[in-house]
Coordinates of N, CA and C in Angstrom, one line a residue:
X1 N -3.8 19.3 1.2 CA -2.9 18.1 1.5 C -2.1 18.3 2.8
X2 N -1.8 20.1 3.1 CA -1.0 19.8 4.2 C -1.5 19.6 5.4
X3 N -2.6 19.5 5.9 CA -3.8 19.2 6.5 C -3.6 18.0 7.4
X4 N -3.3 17.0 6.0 CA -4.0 15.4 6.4 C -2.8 15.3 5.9
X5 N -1.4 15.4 6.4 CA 0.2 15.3 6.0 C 0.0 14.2 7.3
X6 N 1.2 13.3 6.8 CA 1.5 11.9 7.7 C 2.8 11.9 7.5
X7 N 3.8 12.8 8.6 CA 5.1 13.0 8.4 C 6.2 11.9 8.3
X8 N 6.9 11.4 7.8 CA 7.9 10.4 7.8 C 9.1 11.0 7.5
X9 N 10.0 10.9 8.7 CA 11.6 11.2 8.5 C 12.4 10.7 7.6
X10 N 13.5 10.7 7.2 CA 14.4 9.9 6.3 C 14.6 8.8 6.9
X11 N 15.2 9.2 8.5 CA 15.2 8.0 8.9 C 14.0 6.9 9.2
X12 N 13.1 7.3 8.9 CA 11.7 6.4 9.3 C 11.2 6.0 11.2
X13 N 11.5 6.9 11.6 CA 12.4 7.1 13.1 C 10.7 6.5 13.8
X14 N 10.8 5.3 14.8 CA 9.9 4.7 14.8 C 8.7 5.7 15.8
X15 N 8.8 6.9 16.2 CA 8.0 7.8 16.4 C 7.1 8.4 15.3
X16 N 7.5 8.4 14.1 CA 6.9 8.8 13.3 C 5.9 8.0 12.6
X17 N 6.5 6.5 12.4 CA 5.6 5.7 12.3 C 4.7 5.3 12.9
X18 N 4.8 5.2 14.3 CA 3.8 5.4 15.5 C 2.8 5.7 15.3
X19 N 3.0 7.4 14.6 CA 2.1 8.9 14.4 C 1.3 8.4 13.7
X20 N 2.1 7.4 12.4 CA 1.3 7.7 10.9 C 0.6 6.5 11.1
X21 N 0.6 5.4 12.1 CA -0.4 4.4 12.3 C -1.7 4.4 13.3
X22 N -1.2 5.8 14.2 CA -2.0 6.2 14.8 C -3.1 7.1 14.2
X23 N -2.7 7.8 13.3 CA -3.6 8.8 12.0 C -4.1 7.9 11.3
X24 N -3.7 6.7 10.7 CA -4.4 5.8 9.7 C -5.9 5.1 10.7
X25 N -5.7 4.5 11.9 CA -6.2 4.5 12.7 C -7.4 5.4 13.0
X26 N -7.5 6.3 13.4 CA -8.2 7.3 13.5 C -9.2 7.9 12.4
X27 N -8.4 7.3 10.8 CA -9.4 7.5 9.7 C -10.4 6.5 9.7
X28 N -10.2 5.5 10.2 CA -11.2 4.3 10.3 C -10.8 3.5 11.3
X29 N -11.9 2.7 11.6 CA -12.1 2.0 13.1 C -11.0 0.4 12.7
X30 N -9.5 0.1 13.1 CA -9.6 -1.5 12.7 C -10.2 -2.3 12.7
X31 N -10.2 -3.2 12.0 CA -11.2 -3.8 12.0 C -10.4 -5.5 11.0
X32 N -10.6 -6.7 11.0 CA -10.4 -7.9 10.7 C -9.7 -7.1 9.2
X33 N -9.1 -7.7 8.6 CA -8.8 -7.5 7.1 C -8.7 -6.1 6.3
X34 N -8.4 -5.6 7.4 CA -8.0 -3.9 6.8 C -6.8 -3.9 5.8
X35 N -7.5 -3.1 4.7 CA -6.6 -2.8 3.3 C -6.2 -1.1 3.0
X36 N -4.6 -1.3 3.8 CA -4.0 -0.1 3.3 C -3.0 0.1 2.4
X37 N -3.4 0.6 1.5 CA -2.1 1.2 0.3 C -1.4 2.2 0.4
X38 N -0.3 2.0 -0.3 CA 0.7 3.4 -0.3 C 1.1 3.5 -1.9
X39 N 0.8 5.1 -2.6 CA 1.2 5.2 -4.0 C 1.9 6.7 -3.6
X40 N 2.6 6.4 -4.4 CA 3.8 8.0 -5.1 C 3.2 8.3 -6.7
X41 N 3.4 9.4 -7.0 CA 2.8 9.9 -8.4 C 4.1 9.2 -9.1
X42 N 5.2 9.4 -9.1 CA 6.9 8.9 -9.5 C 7.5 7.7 -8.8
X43 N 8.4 7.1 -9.7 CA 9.7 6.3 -8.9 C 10.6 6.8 -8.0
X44 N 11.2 6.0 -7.0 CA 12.4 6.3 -6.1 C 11.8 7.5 -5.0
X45 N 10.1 7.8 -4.4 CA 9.8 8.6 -4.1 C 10.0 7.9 -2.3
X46 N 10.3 6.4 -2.2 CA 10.3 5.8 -1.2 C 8.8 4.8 -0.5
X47 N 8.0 4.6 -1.9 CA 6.8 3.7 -1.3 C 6.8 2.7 -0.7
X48 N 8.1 2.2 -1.2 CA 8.3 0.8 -0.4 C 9.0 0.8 0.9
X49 N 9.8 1.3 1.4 CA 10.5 1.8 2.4 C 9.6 2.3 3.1
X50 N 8.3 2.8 3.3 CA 7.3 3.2 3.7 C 6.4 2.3 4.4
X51 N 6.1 1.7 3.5 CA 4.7 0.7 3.1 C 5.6 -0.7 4.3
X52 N 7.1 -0.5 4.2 CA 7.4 -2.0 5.0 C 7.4 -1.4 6.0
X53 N 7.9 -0.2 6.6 CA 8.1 0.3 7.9 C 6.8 0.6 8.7
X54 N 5.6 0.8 7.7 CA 4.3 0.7 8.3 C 4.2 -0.7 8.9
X55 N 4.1 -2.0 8.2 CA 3.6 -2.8 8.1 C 4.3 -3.4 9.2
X56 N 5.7 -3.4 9.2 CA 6.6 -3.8 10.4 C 6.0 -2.9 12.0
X57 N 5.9 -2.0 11.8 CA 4.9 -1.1 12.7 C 4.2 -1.5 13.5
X58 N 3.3 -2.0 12.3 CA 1.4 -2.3 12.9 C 1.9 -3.8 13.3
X59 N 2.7 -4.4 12.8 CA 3.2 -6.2 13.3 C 4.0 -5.8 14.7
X60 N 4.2 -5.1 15.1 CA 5.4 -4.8 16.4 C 4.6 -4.5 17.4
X61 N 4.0 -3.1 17.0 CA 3.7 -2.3 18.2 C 2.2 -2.6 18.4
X62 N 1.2 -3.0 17.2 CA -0.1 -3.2 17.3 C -0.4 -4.4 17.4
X63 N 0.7 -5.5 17.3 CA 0.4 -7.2 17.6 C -0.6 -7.3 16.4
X64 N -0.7 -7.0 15.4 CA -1.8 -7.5 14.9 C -1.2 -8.4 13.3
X65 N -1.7 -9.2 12.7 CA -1.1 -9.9 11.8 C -0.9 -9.0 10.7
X66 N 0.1 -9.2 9.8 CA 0.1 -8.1 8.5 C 0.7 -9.0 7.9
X67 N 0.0 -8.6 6.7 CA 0.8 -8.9 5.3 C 1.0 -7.8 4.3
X68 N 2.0 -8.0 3.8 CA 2.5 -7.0 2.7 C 3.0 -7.4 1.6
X69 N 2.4 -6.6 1.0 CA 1.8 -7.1 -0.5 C 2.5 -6.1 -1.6
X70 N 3.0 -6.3 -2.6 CA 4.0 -5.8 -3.7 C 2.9 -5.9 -4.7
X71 N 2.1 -4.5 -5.2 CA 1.2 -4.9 -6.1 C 2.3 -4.8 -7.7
X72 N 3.2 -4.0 -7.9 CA 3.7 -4.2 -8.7 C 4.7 -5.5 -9.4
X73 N 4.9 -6.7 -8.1 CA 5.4 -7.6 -8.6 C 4.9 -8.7 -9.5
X74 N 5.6 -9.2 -10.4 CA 4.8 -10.1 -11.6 C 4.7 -11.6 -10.6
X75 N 5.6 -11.7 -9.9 CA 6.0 -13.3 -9.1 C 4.5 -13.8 -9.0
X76 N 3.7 -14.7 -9.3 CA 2.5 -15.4 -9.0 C 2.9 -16.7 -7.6
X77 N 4.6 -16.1 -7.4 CA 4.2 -17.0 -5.9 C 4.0 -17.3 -5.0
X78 N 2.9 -17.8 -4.0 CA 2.1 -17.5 -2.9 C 3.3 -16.7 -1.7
X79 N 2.2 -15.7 -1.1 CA 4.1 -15.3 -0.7 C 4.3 -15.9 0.9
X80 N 5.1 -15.9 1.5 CA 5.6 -16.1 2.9 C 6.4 -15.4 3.7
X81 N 5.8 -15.9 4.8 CA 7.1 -14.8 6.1 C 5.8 -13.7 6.0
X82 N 4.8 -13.9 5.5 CA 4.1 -12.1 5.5 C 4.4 -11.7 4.7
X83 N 5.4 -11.6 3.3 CA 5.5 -11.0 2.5 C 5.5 -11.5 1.2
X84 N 4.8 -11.0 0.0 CA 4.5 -11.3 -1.4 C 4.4 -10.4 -2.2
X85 N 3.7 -11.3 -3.2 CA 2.9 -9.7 -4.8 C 1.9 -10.1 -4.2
X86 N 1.1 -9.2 -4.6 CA -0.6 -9.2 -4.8 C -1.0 -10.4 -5.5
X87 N -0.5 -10.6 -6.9 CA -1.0 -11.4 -8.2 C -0.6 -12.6 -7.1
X88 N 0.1 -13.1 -6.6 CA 0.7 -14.3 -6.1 C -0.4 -15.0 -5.2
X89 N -0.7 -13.7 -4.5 CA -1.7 -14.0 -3.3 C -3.1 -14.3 -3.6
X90 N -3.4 -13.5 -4.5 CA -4.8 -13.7 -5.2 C -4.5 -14.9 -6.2
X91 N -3.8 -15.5 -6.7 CA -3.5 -16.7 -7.8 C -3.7 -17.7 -6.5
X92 N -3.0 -17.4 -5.5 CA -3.3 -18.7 -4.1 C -4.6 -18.9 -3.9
X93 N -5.2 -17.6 -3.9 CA -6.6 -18.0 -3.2 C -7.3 -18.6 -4.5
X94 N -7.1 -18.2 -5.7 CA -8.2 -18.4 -6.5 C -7.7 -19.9 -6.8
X95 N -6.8 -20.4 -6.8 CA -6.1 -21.7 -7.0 C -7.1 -22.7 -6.0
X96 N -7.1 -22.4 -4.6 CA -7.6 -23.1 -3.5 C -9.2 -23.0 -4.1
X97 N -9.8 -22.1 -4.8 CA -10.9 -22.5 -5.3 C -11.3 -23.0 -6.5
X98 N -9.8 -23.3 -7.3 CA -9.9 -24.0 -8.4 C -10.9 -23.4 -9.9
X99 N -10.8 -22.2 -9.4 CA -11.8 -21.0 -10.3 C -11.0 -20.0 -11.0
X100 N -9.7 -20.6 -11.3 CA -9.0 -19.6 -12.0 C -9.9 -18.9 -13.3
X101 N -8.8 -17.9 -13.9 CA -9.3 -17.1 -15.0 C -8.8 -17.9 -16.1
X102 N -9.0 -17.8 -17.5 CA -8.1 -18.3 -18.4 C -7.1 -17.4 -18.4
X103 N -5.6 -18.3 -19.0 CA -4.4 -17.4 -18.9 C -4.2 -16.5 -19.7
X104 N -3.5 -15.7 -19.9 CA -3.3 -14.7 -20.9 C -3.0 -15.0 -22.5
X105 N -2.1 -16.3 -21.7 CA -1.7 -16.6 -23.1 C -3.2 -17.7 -23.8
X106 N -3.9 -18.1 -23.3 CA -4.9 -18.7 -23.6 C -5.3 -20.4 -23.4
X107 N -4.2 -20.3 -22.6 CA -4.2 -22.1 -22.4 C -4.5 -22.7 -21.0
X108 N -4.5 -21.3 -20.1 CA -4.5 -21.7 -18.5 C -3.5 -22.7 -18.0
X109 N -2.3 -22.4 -18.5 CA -1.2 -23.6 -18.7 C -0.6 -23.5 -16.7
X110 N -0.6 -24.8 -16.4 CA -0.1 -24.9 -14.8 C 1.5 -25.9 -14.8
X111 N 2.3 -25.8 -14.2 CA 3.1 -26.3 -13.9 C 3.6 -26.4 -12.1
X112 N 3.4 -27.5 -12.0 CA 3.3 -28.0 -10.7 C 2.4 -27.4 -9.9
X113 N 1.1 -27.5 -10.2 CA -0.3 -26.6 -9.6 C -0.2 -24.9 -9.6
X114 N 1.1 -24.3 -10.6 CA 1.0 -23.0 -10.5 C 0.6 -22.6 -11.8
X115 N -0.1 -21.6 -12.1 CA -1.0 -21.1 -13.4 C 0.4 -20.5 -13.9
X116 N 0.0 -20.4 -14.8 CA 1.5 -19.4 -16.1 C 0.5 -18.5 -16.7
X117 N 0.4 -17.3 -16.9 CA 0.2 -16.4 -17.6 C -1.1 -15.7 -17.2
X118 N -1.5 -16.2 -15.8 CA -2.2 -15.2 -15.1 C -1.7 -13.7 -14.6
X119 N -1.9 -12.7 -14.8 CA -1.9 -11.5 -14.6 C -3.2 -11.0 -13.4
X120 N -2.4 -9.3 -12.9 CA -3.3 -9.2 -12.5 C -4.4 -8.6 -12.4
X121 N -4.8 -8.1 -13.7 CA -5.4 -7.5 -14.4 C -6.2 -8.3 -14.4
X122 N -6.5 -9.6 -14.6 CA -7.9 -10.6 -14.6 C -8.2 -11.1 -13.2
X123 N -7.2 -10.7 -12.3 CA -8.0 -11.1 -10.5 C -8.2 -10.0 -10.0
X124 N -8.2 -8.6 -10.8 CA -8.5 -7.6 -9.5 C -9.3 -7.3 -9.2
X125 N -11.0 -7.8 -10.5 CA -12.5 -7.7 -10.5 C -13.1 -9.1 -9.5
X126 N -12.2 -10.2 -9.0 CA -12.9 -11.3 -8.4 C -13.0 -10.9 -6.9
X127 N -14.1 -10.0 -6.7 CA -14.2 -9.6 -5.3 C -14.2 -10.5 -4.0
X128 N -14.5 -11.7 -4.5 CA -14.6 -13.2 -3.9 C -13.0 -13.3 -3.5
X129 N -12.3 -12.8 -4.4 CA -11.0 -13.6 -3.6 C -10.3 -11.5 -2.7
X130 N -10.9 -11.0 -3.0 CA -10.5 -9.7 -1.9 C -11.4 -9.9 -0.7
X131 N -12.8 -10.8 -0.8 CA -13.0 -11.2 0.7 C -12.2 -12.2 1.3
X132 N -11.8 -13.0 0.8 CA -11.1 -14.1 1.0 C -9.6 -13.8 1.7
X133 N -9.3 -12.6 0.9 CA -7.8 -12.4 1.6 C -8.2 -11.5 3.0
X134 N -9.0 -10.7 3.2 CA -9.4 -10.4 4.2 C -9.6 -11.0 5.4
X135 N -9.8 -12.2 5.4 CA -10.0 -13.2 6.3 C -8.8 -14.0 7.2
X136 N -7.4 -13.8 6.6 CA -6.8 -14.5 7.0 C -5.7 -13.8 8.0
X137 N -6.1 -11.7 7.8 CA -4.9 -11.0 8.2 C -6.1 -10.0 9.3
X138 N -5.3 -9.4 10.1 CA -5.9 -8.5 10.7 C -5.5 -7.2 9.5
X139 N -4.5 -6.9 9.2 CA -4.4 -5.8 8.5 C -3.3 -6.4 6.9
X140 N -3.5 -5.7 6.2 CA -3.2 -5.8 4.7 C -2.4 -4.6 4.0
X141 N -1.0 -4.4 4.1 CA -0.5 -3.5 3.2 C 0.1 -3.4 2.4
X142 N -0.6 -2.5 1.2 CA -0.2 -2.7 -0.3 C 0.9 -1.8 -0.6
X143 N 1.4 -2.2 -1.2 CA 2.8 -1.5 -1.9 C 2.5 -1.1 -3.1
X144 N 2.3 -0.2 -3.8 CA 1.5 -0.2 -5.4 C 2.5 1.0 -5.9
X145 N 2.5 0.5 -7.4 CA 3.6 1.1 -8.8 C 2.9 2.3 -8.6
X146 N 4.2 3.0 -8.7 CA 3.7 4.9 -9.5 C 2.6 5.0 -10.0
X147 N 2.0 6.1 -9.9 CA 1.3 6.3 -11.6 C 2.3 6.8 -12.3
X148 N 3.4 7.3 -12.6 CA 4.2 7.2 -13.8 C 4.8 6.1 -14.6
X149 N 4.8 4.9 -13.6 CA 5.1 3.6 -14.3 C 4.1 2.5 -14.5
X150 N 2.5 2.8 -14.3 CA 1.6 2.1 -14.7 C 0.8 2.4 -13.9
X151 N -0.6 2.3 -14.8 CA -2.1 2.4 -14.1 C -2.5 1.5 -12.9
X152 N -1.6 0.7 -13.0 CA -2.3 -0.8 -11.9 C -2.2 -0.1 -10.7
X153 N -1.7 0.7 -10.4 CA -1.5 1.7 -8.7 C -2.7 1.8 -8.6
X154 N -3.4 2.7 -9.3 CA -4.9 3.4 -9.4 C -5.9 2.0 -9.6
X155 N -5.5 0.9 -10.2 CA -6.7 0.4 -10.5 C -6.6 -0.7 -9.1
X156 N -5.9 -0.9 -8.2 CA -5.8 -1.3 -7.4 C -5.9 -0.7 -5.8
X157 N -6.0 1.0 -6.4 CA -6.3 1.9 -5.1 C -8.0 1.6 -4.7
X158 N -9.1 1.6 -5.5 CA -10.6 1.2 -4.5 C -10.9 0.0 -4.2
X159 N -10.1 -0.7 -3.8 CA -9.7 -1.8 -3.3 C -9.4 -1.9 -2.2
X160 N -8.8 -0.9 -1.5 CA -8.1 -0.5 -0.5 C -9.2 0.4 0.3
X161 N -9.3 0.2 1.5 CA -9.7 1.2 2.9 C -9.6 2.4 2.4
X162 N -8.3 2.2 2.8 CA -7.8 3.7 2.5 C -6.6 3.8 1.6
X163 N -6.2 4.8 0.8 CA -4.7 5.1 0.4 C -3.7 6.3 1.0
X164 N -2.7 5.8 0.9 CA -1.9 7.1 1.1 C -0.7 7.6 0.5
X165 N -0.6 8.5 -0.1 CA 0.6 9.3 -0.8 C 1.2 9.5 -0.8
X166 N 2.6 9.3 -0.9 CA 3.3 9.4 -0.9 C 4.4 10.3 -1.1
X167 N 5.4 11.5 -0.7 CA 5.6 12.4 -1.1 C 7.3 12.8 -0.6
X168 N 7.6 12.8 -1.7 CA 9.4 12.8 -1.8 C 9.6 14.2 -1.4
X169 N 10.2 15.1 -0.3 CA 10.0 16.7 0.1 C 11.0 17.2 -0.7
X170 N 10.7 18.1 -1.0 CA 11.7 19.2 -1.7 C 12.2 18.5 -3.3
X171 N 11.2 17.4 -4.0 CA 11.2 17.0 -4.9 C 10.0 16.9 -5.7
X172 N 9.0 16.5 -5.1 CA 8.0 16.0 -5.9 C 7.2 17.5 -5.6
X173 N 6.5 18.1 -6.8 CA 5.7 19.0 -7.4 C 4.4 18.9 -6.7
X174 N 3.9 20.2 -6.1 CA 2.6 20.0 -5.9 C 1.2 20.2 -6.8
X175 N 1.8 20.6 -8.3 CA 0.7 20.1 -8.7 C 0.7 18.8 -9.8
X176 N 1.6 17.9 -9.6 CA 2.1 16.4 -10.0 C 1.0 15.6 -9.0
X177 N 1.5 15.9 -7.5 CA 0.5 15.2 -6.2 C -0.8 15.4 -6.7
X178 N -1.6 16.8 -6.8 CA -2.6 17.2 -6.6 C -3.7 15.8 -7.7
X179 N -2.6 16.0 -9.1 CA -3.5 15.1 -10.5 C -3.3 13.9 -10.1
X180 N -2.6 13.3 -9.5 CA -2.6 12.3 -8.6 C -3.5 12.2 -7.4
X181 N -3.8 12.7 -6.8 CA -5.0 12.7 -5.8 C -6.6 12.7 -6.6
X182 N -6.6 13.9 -7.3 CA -7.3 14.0 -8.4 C -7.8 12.4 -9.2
X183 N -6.8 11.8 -9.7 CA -7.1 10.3 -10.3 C -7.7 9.7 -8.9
X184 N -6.8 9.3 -8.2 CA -7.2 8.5 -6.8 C -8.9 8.6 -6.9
X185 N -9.6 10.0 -6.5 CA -10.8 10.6 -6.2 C -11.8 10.3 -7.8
X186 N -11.0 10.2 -8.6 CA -12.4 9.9 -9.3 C -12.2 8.4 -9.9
X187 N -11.4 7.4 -9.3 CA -11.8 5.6 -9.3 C -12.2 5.6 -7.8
X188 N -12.4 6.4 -7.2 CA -13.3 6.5 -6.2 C -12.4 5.3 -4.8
X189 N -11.4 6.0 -5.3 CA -10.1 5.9 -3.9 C -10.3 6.3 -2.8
X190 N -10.2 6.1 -1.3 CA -10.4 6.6 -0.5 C -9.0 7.3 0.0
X191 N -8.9 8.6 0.0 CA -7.1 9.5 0.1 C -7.2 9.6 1.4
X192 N -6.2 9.0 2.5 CA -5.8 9.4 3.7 C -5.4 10.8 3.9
X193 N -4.3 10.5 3.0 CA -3.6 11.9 3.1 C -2.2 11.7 2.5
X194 N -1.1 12.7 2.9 CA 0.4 12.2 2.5 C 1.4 12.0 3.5
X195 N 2.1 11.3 3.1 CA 3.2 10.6 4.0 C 4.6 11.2 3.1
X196 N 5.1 12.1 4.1 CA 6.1 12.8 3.4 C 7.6 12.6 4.0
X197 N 8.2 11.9 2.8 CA 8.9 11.0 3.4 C 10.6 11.7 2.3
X198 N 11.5 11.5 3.5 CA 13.0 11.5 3.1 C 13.0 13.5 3.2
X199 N 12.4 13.5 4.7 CA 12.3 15.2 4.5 C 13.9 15.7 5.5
X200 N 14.5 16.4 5.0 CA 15.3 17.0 4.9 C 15.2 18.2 6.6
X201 N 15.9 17.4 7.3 CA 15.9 18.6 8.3 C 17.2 19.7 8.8
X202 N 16.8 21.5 8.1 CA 18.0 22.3 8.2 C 18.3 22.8 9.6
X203 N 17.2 22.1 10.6 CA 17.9 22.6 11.8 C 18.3 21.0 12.5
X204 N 18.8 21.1 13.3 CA 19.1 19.4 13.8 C 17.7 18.9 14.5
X205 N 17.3 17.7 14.5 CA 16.1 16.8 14.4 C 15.6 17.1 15.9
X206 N 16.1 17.5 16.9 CA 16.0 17.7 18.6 C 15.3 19.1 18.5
X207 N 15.8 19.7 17.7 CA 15.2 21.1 17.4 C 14.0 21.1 17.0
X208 N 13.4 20.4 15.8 CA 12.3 20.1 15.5 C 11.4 19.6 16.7
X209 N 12.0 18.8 17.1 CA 10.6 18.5 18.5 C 10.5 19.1 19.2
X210 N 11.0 20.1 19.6 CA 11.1 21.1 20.4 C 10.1 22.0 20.1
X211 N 9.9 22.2 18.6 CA 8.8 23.3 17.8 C 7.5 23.4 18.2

């Protein structure tokens, strides 16, 4: 893991981001509709704080379109500004094709053309609407739940290009990470590497680049 590390300061210090878009980069060629995720094994590890400062990143410094995507949010609202849920975005597309799933609750019930009780558990097999969202972004970053607070991280990581891990320093366990990478690798996730984020520096930060 410490190998393919993708360092992130506390402060998110826009050289670091640079680095870690320049490394994501390097794992694969950009390309139209690139799908990057970010998962932590735990909560409060900083995925999101991550996942926006990437994506803010690759929209600044790379000019290229992004959206960012909250796979953990329930909102089925199409999102804007560049930012949403997943379920929202995939409910938009599959809407515009009028091929919804039935609803959970079993009635496909819509209120003012928006479905109720779609989940996203029944759009994350319609590969038709993961080409479709592809189409509209140069790049795609996902924000995805723990695996301590639900499987949807994982079932929404081979989906994605690439993933990357997320790792709270001087907190999160390295063999917590590892069964987390471990999962990643056998739904047949592609692991960038980790993004080690809110790391703690005992000499002053000038010092470190100095090293």
């Amino acid at each position: 893991m410490t190998r393919n590390a993708l360092v992130a300061p506390p402060t998110l210090d826009p050289r670091a981001i640079q680095d870690l878009m320049a490394r994501v980069d390097a794992a694969f060629p950009p390309g139209r509709g690139r799908l990057v995720g970010f998962i932590a094994s735990g909560d409060g590890e900083g995925t999101s704080s991550v996942a926006q400062a990437y994506a803010r990143g690759v929209a600044t410094h790379l000019r290229r379109r992004v959206l960012l995507l909250d796979a953990g949010s329930p909102s089925i609202q199409p999102p804007a500004g560049g930012v949403g849920s997943l379920v929202g975005m995939l409910t938009a597309l599959a809407v515009q094709r009028s091929n919804l799933p039935p609803a959970s609750g079993g009635g496909g019930a819509f209120v003012e053309g928006t479905p109720e009780g779609i989940s996203l558990w029944q759009l994350l097999p319609r590969t038709e609407l993961w080409y479709a969202l592809r189409d509209g972004y140069d790049e795609i970053v996902i924000d995805m739940p723990s695996a301590a607070r639900s499987r949807l991280g994982l079932a929404v990581a081979p989906y994605c290009d690439g993933v990357a891990v997320v790792i709270e320093a001087e907190r999160t366990r390295a063999p917590v990470v590892e069964n987390l990478v471990a999962h990643l690798r056998t739904v047949r996730a592609r692991v960038l590497g980790a993004v080690m984020n809110r790391r703690r520096f005992h000499l002053p930060a000038p010092i470190y680049r100095l090293l």
